mmCIF file of C-alpha atoms in Angstrom:
data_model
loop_
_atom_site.group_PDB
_atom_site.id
_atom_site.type_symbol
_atom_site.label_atom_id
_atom_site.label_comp_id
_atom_site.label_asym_id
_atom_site.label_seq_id
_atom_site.Cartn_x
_atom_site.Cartn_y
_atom_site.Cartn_z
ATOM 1 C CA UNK A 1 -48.689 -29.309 -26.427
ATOM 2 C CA UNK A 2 -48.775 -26.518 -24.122
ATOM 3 C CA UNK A 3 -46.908 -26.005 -21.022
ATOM 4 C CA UNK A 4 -50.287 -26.786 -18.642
ATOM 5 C CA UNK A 5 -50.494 -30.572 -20.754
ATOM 6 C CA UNK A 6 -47.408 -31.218 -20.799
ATOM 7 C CA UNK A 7 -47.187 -30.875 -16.372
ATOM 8 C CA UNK A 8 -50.629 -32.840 -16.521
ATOM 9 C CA UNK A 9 -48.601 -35.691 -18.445
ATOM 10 C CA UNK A 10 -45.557 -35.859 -16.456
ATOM 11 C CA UNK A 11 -47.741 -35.968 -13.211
ATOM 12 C CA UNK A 12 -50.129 -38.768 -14.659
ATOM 13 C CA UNK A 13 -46.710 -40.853 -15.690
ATOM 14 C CA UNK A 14 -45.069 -40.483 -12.614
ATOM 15 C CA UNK A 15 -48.599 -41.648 -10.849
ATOM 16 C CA UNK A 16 -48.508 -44.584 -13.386
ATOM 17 C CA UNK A 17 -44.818 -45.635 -12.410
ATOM 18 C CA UNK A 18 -45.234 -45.095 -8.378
ATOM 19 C CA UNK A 19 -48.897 -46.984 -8.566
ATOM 20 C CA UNK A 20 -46.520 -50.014 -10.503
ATOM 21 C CA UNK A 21 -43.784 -49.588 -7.739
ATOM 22 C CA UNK A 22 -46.679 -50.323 -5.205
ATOM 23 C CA UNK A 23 -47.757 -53.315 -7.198
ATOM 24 C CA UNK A 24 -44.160 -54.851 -7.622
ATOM 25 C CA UNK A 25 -43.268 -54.195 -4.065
ATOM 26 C CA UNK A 26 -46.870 -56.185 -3.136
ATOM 27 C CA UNK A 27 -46.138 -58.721 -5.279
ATOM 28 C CA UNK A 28 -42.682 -59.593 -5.363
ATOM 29 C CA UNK A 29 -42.198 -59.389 -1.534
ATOM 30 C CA UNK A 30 -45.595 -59.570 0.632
ATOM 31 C CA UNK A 31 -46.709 -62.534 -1.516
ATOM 32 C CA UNK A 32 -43.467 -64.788 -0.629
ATOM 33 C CA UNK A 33 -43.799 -62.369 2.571
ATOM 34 C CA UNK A 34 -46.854 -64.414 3.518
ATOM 35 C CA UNK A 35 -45.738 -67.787 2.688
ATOM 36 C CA UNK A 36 -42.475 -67.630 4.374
ATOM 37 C CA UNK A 37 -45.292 -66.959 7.673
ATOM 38 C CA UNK A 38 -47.046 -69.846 6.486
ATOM 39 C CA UNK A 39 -44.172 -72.214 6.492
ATOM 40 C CA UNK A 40 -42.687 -70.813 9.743
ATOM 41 C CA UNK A 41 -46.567 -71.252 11.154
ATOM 42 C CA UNK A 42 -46.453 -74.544 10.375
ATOM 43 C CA UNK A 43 -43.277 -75.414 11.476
ATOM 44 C CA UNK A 44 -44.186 -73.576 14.804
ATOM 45 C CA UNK A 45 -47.000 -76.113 15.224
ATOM 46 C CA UNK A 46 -45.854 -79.462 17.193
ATOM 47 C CA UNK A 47 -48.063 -81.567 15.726
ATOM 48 C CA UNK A 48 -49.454 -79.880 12.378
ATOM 49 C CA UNK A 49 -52.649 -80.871 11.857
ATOM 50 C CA UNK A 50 -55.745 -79.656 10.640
ATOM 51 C CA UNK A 51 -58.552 -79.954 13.424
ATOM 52 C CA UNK A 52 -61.175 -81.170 10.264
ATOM 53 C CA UNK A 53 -58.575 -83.861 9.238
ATOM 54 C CA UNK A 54 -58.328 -86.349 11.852
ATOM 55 C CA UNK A 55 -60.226 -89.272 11.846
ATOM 56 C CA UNK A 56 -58.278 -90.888 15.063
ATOM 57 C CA UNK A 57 -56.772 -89.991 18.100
ATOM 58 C CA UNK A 58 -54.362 -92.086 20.386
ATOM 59 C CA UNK A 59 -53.722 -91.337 23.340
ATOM 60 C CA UNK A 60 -51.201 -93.829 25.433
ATOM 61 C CA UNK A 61 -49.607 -93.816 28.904
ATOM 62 C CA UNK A 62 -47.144 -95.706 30.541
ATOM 63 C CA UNK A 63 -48.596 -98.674 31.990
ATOM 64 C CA UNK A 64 -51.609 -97.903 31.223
ATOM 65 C CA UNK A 65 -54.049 -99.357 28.160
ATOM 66 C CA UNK A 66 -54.043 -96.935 25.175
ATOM 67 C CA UNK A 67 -56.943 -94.647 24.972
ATOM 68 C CA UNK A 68 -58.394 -94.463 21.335
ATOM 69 C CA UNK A 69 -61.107 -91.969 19.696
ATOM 70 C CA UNK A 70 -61.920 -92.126 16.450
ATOM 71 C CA UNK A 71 -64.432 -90.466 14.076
ATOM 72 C CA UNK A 72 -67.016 -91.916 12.273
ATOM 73 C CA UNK A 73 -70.709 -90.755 10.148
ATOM 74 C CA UNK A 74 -72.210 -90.478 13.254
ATOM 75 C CA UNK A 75 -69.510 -88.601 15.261
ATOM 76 C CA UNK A 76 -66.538 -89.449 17.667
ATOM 77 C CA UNK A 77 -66.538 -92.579 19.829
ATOM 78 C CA UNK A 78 -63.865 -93.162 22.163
ATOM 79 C CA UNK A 79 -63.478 -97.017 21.597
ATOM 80 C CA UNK A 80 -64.461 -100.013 23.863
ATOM 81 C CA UNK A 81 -66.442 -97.419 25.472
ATOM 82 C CA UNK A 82 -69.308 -95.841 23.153
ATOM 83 C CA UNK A 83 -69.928 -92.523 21.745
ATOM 84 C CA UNK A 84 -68.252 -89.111 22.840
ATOM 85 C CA UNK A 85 -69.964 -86.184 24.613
ATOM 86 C CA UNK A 86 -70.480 -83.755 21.821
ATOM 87 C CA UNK A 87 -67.830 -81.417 21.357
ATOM 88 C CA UNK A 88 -65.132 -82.800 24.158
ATOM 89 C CA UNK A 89 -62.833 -84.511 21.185
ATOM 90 C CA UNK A 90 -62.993 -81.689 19.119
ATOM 91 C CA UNK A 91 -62.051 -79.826 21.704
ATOM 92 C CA UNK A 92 -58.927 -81.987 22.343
ATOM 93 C CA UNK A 93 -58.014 -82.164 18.533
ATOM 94 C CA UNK A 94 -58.097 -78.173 18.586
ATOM 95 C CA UNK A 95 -55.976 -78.324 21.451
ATOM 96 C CA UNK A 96 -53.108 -80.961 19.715
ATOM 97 C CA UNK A 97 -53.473 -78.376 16.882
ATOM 98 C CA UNK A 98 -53.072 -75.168 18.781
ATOM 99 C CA UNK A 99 -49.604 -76.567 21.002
ATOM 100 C CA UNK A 100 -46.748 -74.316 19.559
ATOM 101 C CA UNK A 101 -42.678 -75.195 19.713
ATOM 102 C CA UNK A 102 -41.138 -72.714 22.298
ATOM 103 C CA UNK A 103 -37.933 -73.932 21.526
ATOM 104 C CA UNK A 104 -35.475 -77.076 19.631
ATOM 105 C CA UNK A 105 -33.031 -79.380 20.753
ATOM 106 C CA UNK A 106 -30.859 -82.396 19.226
ATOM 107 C CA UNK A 107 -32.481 -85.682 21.027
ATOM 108 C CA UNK A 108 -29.489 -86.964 22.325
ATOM 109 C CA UNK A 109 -29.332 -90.213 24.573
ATOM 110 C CA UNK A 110 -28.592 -87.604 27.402
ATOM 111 C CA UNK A 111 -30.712 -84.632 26.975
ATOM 112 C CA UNK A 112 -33.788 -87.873 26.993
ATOM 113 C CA UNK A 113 -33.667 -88.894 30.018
ATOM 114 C CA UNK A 114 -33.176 -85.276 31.915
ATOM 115 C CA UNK A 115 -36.425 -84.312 29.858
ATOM 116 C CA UNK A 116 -38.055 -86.621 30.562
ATOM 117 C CA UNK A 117 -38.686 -88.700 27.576
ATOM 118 C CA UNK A 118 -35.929 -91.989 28.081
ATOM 119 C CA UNK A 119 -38.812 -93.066 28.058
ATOM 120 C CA UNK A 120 -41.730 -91.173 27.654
ATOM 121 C CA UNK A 121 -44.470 -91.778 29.797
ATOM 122 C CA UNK A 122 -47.311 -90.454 27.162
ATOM 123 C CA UNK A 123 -47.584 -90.356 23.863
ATOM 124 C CA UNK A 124 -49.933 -88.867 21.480
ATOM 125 C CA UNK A 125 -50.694 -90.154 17.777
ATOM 126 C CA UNK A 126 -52.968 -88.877 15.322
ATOM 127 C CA UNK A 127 -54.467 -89.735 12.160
ATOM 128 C CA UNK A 128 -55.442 -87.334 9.537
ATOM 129 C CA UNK A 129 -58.047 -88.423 6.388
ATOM 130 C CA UNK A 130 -55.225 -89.403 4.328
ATOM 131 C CA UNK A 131 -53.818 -91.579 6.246
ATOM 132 C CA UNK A 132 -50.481 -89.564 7.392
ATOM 133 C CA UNK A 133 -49.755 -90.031 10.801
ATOM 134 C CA UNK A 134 -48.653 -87.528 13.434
ATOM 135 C CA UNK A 135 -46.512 -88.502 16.154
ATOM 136 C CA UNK A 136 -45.465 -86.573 20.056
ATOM 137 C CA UNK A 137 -44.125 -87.894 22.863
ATOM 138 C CA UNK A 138 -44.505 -85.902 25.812
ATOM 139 C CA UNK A 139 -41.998 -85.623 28.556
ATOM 140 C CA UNK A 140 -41.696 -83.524 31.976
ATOM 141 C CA UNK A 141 -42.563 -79.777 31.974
ATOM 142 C CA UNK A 142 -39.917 -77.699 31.672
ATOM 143 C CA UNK A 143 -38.653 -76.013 35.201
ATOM 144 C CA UNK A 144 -38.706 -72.597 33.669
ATOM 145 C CA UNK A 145 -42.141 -71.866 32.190
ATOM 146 C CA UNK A 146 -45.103 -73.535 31.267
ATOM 147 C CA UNK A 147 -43.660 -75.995 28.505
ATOM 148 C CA UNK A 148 -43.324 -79.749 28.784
ATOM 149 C CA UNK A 149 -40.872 -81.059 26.710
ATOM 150 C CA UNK A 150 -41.593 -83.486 24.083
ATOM 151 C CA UNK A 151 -40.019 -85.699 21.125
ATOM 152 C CA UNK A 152 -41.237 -85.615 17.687
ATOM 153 C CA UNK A 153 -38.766 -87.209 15.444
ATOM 154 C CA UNK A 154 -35.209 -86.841 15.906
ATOM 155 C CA UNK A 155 -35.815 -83.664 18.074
ATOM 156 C CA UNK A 156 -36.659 -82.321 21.723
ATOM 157 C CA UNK A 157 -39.244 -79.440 21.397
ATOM 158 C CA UNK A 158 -40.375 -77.288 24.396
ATOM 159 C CA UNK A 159 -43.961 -77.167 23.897
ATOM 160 C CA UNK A 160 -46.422 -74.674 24.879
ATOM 161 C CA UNK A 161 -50.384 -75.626 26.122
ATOM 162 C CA UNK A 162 -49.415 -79.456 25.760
ATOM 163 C CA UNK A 163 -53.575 -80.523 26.886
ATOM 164 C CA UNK A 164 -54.098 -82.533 30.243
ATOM 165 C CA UNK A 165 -55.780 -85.231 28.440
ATOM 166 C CA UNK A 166 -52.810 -85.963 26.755
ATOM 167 C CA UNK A 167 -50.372 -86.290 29.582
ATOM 168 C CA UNK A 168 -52.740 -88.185 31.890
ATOM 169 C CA UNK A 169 -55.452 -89.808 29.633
ATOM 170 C CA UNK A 170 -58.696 -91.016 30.904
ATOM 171 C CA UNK A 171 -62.029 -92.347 29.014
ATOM 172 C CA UNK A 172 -64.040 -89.952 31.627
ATOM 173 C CA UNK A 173 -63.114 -87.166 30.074
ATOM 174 C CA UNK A 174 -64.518 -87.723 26.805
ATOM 175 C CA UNK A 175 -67.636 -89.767 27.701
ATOM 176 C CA UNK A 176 -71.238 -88.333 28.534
ATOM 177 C CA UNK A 177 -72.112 -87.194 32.080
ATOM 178 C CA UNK A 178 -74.329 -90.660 32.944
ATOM 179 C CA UNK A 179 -77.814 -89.762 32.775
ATOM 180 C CA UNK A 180 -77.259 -87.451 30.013
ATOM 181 C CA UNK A 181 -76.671 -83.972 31.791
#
């Protein structure tokens, strides 16, 4: 082999190794790379739910009746009171979906009732296709920024972009303008 081969080899080798440095680096840390995101996305979420998935929403205040929508073949229907405008549930269940934990707390007996939430005066429940259930109570807003605080679990969350419809229910919302327009 003469000299000019012999560079031409080492070159293509060490083009071979760096090209499966590349790959090794893509796969052994971008891949868990992204799922680590995907957890931590999920976790982010206060309610984790697919907008596609739910079949029911509850929403309840103090005092007042519950307010339940639920989705059937023909569409959503807020219940006792006919079907939904088209478009104003979905646009509530993107809404749950899109409200993102700001920040944690422990849920002592204490830290409820200066939040807020000893007890709560809404809640919101949802229902997903398989039957899971997802649960938030909502609390005051928080003094310093656009949160309201809310309860999930054994935990106080600050939550961002908590909707209106979910802190002060009402049927109107989610019915058709009468007349149809």
């Amino acid at each position: 082999m003469d000299a000019r081969r012999r560079t031409l080899a080492i070159a293509a080798a060490l083009a071979a190794a760096v090209v499966a440095l590349v790959a090794t680096a893509l796969l052994g840390v971008e891949r868990p790379d992204e799922a680590a995101r995907a957890r931590h996305d999920l976790d982010a979420r206060a309610l984790a739910v697919d907008p596609a998935r739910v079949t029911s929403v509850s929403l309840e205040r103090a005092g007042a009746a519950p307010l339940r929508l639920s989705r059937d073949a023909a569409g959503w229907r807020v219940e006792g009171a006919g079907a939904a405008a088209p478009g104003s549930v979905e646009r509530l269940v993107a809404e749950l979906a899109a409200m993102r934990v700001r920040g944690r707390f422990p849920a002592d007996p204490g830290a409820l009732s200066s939040r807020g939430l000893s007890p709560a005066p809404s809640r919101v429940r949802v229902v997903l296709a398989d039957g899971t259930t997802r649960e938030l109570e909502i609390g005051d807003p928080s003094p310093f920024d656009r949160s309201r605080f809310c309860r999930r679990g054994a935990e106080i969350l600050a939550v961002d972009a908590v909707p209106d419809a979910a802190v002060t229910p009402s049927a109107d919302r989610f019915l058709p303008a009468p007349g149809g327009g």
